[in-house]
Structures are given as C-alpha cells and as structure tokens.
mmCIF file of C-alpha atoms in Angstrom:
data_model
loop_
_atom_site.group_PDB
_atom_site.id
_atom_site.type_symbol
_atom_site.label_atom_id
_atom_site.label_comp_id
_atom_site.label_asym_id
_atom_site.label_seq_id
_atom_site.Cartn_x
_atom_site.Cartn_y
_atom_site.Cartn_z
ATOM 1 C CA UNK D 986 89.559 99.901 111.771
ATOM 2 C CA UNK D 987 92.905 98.660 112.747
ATOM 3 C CA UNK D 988 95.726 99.004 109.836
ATOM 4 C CA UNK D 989 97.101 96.146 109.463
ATOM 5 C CA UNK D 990 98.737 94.159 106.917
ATOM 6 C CA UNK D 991 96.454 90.857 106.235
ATOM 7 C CA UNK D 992 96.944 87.894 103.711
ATOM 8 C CA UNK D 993 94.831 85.819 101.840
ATOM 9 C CA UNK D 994 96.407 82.580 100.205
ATOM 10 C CA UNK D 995 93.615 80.678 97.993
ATOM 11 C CA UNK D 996 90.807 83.027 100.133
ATOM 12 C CA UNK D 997 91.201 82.107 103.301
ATOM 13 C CA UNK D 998 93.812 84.419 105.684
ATOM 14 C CA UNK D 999 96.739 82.491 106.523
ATOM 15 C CA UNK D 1000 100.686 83.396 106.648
ATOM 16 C CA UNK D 1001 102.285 79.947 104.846
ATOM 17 C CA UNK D 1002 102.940 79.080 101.366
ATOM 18 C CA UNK D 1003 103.212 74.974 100.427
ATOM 19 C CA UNK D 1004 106.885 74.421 100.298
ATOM 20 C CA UNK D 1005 106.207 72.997 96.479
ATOM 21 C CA UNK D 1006 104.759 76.086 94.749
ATOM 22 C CA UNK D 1007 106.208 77.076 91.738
ATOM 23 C CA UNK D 1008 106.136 80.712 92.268
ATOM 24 C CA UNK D 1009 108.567 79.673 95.587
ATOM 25 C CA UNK D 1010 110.671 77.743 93.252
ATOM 26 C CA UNK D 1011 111.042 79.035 90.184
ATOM 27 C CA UNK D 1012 109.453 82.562 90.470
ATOM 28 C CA UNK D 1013 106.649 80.797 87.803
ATOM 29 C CA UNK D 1014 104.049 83.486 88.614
ATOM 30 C CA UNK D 1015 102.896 87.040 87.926
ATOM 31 C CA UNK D 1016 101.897 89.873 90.282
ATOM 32 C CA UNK D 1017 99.677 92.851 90.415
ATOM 33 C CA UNK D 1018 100.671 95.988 93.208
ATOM 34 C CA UNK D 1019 97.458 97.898 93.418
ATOM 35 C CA UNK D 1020 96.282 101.128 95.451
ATOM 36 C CA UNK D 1021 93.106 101.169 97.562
ATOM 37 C CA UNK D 1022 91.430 104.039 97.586
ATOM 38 C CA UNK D 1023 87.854 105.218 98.992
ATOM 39 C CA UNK D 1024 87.148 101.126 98.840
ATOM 40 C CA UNK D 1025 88.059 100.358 95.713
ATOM 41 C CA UNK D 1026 90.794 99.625 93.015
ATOM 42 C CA UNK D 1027 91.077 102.361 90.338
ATOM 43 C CA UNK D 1028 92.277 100.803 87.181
ATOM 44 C CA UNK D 1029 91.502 97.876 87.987
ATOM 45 C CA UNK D 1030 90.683 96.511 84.267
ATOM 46 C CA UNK D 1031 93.968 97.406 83.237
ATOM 47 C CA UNK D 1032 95.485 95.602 86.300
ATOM 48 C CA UNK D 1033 93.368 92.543 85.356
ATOM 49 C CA UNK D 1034 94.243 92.719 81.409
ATOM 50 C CA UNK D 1035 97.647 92.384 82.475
ATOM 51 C CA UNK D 1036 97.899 89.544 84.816
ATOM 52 C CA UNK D 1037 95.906 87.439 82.410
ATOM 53 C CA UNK D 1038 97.989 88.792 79.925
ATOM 54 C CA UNK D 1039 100.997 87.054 82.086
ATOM 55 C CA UNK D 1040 99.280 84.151 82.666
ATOM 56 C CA UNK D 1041 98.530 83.324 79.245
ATOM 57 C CA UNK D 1042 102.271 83.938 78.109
ATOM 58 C CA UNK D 1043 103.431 81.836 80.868
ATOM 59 C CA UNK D 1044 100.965 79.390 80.134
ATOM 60 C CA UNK D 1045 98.925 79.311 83.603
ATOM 61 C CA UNK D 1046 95.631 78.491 83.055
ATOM 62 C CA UNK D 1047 92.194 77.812 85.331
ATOM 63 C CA UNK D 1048 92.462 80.988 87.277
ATOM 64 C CA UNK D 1049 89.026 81.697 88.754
ATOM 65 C CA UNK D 1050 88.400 85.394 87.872
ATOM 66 C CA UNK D 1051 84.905 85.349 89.972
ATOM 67 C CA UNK D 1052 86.558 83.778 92.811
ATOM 68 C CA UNK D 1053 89.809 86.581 92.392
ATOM 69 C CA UNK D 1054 87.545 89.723 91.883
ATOM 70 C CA UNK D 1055 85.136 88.483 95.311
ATOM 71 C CA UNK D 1056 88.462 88.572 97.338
ATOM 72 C CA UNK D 1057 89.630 91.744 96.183
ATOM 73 C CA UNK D 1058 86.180 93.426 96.799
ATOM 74 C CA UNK D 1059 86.439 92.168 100.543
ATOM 75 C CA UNK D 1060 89.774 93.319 101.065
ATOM 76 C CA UNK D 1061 89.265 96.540 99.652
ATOM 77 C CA UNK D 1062 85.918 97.430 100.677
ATOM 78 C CA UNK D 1063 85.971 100.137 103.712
ATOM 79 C CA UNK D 1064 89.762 101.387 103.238
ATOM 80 C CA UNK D 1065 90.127 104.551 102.788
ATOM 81 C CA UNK D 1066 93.592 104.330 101.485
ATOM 82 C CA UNK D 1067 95.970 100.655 100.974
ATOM 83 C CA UNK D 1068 97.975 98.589 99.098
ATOM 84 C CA UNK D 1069 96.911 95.198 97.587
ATOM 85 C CA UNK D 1070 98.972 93.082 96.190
ATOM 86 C CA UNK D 1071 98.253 90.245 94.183
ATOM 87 C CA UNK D 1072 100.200 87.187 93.045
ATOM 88 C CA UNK D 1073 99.429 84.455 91.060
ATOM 89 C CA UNK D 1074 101.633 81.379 90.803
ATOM 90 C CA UNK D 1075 101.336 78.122 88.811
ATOM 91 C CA UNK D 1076 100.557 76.473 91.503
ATOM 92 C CA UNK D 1077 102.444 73.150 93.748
ATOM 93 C CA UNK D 1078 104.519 71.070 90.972
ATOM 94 C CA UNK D 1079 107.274 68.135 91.714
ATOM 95 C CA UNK D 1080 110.858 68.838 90.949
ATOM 96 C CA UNK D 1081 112.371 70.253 88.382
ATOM 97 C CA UNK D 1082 111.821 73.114 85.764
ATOM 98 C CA UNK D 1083 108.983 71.211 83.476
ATOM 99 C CA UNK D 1084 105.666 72.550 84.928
ATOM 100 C CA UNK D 1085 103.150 69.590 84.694
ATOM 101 C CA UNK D 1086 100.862 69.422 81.956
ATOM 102 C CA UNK D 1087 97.336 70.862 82.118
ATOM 103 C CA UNK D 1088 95.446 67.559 82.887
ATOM 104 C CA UNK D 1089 98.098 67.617 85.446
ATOM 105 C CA UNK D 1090 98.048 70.637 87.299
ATOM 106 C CA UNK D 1091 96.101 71.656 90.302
ATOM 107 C CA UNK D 1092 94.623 74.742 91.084
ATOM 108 C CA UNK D 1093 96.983 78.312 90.335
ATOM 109 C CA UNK D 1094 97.693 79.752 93.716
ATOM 110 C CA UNK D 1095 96.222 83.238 94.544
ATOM 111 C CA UNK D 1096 97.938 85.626 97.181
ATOM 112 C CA UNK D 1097 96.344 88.698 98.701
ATOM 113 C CA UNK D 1098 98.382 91.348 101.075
ATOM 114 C CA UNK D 1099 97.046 94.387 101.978
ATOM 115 C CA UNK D 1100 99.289 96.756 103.564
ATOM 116 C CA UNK D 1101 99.078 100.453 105.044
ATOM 117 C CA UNK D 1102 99.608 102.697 102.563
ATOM 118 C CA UNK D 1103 103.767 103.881 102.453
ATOM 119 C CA UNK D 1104 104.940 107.243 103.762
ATOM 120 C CA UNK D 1105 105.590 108.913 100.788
ATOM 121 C CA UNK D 1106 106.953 112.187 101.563
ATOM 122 C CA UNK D 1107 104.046 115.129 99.768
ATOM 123 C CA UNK D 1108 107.368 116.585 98.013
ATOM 124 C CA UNK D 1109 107.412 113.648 95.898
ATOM 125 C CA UNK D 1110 104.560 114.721 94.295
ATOM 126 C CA UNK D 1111 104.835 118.448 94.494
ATOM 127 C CA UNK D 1112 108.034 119.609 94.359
ATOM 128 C CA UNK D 1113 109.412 116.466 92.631
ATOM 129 C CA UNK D 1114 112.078 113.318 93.016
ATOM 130 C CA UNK D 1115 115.555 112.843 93.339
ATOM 131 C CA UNK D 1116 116.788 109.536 91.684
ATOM 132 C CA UNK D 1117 119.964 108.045 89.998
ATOM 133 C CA UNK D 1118 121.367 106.104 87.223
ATOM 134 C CA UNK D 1119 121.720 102.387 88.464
ATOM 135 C CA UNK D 1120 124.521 100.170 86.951
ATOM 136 C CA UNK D 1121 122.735 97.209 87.056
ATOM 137 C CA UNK D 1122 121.235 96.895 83.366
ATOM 138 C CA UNK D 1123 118.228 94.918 82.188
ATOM 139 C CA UNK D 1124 118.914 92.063 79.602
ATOM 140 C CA UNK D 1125 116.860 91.780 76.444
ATOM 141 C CA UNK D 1126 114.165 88.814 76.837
ATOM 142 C CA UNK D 1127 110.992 89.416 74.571
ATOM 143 C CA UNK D 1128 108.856 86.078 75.758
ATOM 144 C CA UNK D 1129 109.000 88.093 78.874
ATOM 145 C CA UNK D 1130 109.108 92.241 78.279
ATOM 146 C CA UNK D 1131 105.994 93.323 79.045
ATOM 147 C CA UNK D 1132 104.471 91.286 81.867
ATOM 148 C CA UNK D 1133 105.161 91.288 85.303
ATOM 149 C CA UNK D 1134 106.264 88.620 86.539
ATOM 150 C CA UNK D 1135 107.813 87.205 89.542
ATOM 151 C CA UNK D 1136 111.519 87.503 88.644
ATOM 152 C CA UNK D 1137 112.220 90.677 90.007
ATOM 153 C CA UNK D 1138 116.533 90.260 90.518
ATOM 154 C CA UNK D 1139 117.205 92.463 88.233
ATOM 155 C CA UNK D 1140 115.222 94.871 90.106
ATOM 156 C CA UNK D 1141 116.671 93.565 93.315
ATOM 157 C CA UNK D 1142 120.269 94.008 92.371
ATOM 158 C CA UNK D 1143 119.623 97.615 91.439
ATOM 159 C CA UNK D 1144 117.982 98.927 94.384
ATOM 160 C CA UNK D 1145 120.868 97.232 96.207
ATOM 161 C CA UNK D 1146 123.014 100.064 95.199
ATOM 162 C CA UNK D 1147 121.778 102.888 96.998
ATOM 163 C CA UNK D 1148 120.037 102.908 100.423
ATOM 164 C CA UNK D 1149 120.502 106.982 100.514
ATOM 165 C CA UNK D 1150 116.806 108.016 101.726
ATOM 166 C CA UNK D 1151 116.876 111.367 99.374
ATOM 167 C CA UNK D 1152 116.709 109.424 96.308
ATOM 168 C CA UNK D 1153 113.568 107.656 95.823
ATOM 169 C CA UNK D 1154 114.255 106.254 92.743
ATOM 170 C CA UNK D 1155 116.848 104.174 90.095
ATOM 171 C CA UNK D 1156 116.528 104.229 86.331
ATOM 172 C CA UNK D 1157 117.807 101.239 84.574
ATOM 173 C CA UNK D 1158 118.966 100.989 81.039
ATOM 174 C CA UNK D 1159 119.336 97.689 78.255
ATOM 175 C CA UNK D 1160 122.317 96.551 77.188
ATOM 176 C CA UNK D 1161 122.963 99.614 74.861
ATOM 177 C CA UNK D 1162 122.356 102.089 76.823
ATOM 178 C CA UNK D 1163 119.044 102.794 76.315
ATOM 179 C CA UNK D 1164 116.761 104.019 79.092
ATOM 180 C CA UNK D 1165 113.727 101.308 79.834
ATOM 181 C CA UNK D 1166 112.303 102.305 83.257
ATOM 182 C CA UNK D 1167 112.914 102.765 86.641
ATOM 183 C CA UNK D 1168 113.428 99.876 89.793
ATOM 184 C CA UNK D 1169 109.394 100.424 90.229
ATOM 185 C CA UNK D 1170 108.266 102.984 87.946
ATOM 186 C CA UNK D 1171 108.132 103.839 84.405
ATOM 187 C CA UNK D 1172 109.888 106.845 82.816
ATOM 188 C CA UNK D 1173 108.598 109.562 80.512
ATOM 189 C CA UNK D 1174 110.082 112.652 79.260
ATOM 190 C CA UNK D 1175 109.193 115.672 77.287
ATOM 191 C CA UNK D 1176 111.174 117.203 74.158
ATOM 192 C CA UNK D 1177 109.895 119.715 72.716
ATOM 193 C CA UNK D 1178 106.020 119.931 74.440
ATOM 194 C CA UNK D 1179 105.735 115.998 73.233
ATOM 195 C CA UNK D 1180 105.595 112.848 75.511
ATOM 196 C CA UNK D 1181 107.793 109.912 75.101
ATOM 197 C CA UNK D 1182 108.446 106.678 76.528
ATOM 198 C CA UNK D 1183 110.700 104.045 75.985
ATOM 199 C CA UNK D 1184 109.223 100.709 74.225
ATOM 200 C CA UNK D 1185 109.207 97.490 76.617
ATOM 201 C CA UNK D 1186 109.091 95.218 73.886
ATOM 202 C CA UNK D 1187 113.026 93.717 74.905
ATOM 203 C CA UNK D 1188 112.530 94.293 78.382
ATOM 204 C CA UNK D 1189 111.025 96.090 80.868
ATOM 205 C CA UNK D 1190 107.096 96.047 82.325
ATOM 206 C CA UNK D 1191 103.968 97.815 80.562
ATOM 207 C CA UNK D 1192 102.797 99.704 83.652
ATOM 208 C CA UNK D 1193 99.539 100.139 83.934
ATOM 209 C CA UNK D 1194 99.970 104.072 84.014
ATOM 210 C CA UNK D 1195 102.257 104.152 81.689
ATOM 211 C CA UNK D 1196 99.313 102.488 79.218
ATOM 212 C CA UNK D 1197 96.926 105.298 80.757
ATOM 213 C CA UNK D 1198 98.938 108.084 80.199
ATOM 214 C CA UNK D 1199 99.442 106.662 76.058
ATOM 215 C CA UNK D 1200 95.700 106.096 75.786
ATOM 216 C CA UNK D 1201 94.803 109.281 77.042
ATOM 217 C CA UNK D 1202 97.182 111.567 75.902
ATOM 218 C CA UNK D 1203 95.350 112.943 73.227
ATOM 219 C CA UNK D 1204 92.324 113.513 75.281
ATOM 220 C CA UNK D 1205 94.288 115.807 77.242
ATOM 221 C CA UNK D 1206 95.201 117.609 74.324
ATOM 222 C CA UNK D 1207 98.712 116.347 74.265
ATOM 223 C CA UNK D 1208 100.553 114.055 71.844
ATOM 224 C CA UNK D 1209 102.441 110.999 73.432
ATOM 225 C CA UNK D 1210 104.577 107.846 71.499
ATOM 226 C CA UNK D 1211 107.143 105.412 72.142
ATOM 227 C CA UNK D 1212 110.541 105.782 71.155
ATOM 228 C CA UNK D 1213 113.927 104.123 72.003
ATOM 229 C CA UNK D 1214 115.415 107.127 74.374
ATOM 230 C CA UNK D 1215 118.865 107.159 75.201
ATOM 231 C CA UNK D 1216 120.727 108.097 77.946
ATOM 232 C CA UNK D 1217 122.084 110.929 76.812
ATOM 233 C CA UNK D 1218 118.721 112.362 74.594
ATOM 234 C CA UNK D 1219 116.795 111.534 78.536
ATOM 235 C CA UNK D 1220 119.394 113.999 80.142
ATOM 236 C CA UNK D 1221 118.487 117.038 77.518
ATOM 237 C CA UNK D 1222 114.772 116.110 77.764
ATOM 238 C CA UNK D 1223 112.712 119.377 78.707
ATOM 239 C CA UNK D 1224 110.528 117.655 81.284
ATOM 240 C CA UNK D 1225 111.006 113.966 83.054
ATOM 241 C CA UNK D 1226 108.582 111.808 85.261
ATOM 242 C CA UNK D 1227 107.643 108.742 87.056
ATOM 243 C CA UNK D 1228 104.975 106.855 87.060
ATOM 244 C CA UNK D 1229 103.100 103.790 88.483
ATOM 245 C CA UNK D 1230 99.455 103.054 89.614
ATOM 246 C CA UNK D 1231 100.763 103.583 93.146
ATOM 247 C CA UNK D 1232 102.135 107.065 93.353
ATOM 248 C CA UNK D 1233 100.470 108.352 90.353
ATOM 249 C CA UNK D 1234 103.010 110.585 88.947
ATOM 250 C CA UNK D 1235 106.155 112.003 90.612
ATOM 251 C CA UNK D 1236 108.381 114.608 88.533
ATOM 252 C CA UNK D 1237 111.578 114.136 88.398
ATOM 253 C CA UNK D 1238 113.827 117.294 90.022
ATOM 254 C CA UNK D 1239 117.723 115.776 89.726
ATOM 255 C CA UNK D 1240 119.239 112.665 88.154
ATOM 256 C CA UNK D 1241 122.588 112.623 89.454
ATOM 257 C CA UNK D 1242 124.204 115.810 88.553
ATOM 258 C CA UNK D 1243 120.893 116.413 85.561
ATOM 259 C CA UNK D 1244 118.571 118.776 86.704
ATOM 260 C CA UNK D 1245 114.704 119.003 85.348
ATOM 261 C CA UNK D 1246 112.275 121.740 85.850
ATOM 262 C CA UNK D 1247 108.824 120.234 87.221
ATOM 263 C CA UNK D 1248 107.059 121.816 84.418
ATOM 264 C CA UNK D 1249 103.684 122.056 82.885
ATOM 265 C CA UNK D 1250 103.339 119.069 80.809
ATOM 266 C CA UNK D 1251 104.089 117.202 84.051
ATOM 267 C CA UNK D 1252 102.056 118.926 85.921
ATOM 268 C CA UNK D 1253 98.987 118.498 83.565
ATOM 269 C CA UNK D 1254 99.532 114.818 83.214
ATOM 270 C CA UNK D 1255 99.606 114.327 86.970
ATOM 271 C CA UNK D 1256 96.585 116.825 87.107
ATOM 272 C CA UNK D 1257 94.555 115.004 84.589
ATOM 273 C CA UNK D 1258 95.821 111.238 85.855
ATOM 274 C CA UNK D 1259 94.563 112.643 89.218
ATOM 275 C CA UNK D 1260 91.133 113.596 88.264
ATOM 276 C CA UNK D 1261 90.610 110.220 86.204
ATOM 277 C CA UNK D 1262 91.359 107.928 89.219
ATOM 278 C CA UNK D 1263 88.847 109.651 91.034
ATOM 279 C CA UNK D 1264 86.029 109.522 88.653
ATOM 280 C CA UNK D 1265 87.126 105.348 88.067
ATOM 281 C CA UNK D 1266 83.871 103.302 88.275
ATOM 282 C CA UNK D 1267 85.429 100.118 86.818
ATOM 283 C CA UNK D 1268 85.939 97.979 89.842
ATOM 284 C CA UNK D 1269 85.892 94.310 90.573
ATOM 285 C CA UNK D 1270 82.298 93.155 90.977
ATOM 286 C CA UNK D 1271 80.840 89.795 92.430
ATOM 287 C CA UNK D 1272 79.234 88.961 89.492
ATOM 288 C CA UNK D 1273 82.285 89.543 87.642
ATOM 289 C CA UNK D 1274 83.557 86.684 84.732
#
C-alpha cells in the first residue's frame, strides 16, 4: 500500500476548503493529531473527550460522532503505522466575528489527513532529547487553557526561533515565568522520585498523555500531581520528559546549558505508557454514538 498523505473534508477525499469556513477565518475550530498504529487509534476516547470537550466550550454543536468515528476507521484500518489528523471547524459563516446562531448554522466541517509517519530519530526515545528555552511566552486565557484549538501562533512564533535540527524541542513559559509545556509536547519532571506537571488551567493544552500518565500513575506504583513549576525549580528537577500521543515519551538529555540524566522514573513511565498503547482496545467503532 502506497504511503501517501490523503484528505477527507466532510468524508469524501478532496484537497479544497470553502473560502467562508470559520476555521479559515478565524481559526473557530479544534483539532485532534493522532497516531495509527497496527490499524487503529490508541487512546482514542481520550482524543474524542477532548475535541467535544472543545467544541462544547467554543460552542460548536451538531457534530456527527457516527459519521466522524466511520471515517476514522477507514482511514486507519490496514496502516501499520500513520498520522491522522483531525479538525473540526464551525463550519461556512458570513463576515465578521459573530458566528451565526444555531438555527442558523450549517453543518461543522470535518477534516481528515493521514500522513506517513515522521522520521523521528530512535535516540529520541532512547538516549533522549535536546531542546531549549523559547522566548516567546504563552498569555493567560482560561475560556481557552485546556483545549486545543486552532490558534496555534503562539506555537508558531516559538518554533520560529530555532530551525537547528539537534534540538527537537522548545519549552514555553506564562507570563511569570512559569513552565507550561513545550511547542508540541507536554513537560514533566521528577523531584525527589515524584512526578509533576504544570497545571493548564491559564494556558496551555491537556494532552492526552499527559492525562494518561496522571490517571495511571498510581497504577504504576508511582505518585504524580500538578504543580505550578518554575523555571528555575524545572532546571534542578532530578528527571525531565516529553510527552504527546505521538511520540509517546521522549526524555529530556540537555536544556540549553541544563543537563538531565534519562533515569528510571522516565524510563518506567515510557515502559509502562508503551505497554498500555499496545494492549488499547478502545477504538472508534461503526456503531459508535
């Protein structure tokens, strides 16, 4: 089977966009990067909390989740390994910032790409990352934190800074300094044998591994929590990772001149992330709501 990168828009393949959607517009959408593997889409229930999650803070509504979980089935089924990513946007809408009302509005717009999976280097994930401190900052904006939606500049400004093919990664702070995540990932760190995380409640996305990692933590025997981390307690931390439901978990080796062991707590997260996602039975079905 050829790999290929193929869209979806609404179901059917095609490459445009209407010139009117919202998501084109006004970035009025959220989006969903998934991995294919064996066929299917491990954590795919947390994937799907959060996207309705986003649509029902940004106030999109008649998404067909029968129709969604169909097409993501087809594109996933016989792929050994991909990317899928979804998007969902409010839909077409006339000018200006006022979305119409619900009588009003059409249809959401659904968008499907599957790609090849990227060419992650294997040191990422065994010997660790190299990544850097970006200067771009995240602004505080709770009726957003949390979801991921399609206003990425933030994100865009900060990888901007560094096109160095070493470091595979930025971490970006608030406006007090306070470490939030990285450009795609989320952060956690280690101080003494416990795992921490900063909050996203100002800013910043819930990743979807990030939530496994916290719900599982203690089934692993380890004890994991939230807390406001700055800069300066992250470059003392024991231990420090990445993490997304792409690349699983990546330790980090060096942050600018910092340097991090990749030690065991990392290594038995990754280990035990690793074993989950291949025992995940959840998928999209058919039948599905």
């Amino acid at each position: 089977m050829a790999d290929e990168t193929t869209i979806w828009v609404n179901g059917r393949p095609q490459t445009h966009l209407a010139v009117a959607d919202r998501g084109l517009h006004y970035g009025d959408g959220v989006f969903e990067t998934m991995a294919i593997h064996a066929g299917k889409v491990p954590l795919w229930t947390r994937h799907r909390r959060r996207l309705l999650a986003g649509c029902e803070r940004l106030g999109i509504a008649g998404l067909d989740g029968r129709q969604l979980e169909e097409e993501i089935t087809a594109l996933s089924r016989g792929r050994e390994r991909g990317i899928l990513k979804l998007i969902v946007t409010r839909g077409e809408g006339g000018r200006g910032y006022r979305p119409p009302r619900d009588a009003e509005a059409g249809p959401p717009t659904r968008l499907l790409i599957r790609s090849p999976w990227p060419a992650y280097p294997d040191h990422a994930w065994r010997e660790g990352i190299t990544a850097r401190l970006c200067d771009i900052r995240l602004a505080a904006n709770p009726a957003l934190a949390g979801i991921k939606h399609l206003n990425r500049l933030e994100q865009v400004m900060a990888r901007r800074e560094w096109y160095d093919p070493d470091i595979a990664e930025g971490l970006m702070c608030d406006q007090m300094g306070n470490v939030v995540e990285g450009t795609q990932s989320n952060v956690f760190v280690v101080r003494e044998g416990h795992l921490l995380t900063p909050p996203v409640d100002q800013c910043g996305v819930a990743g979807v591994m990030r939530g496994l990692i916290l719900d599982e933590a203690a089934a692993w025997g380890l004890t994991a929590e939230e807390r406001v981390l700055p800069w300066a307690e992250l470059t003392q931390s024991e231990e420090v990772f990445v993490c997304n439901a792409v690349i699983g978990v990546w330790p980090l080796r060096r942050l600018d001149q910092w340097s991090f062991p990749h030690g065991p707590v990392t290594r038995q997260v990754a280990q035990a992330a690793i074993a989950l996602l291949r025992n995940e039975t959840d998928q999209p079905k058919a039948s599905g709501p």
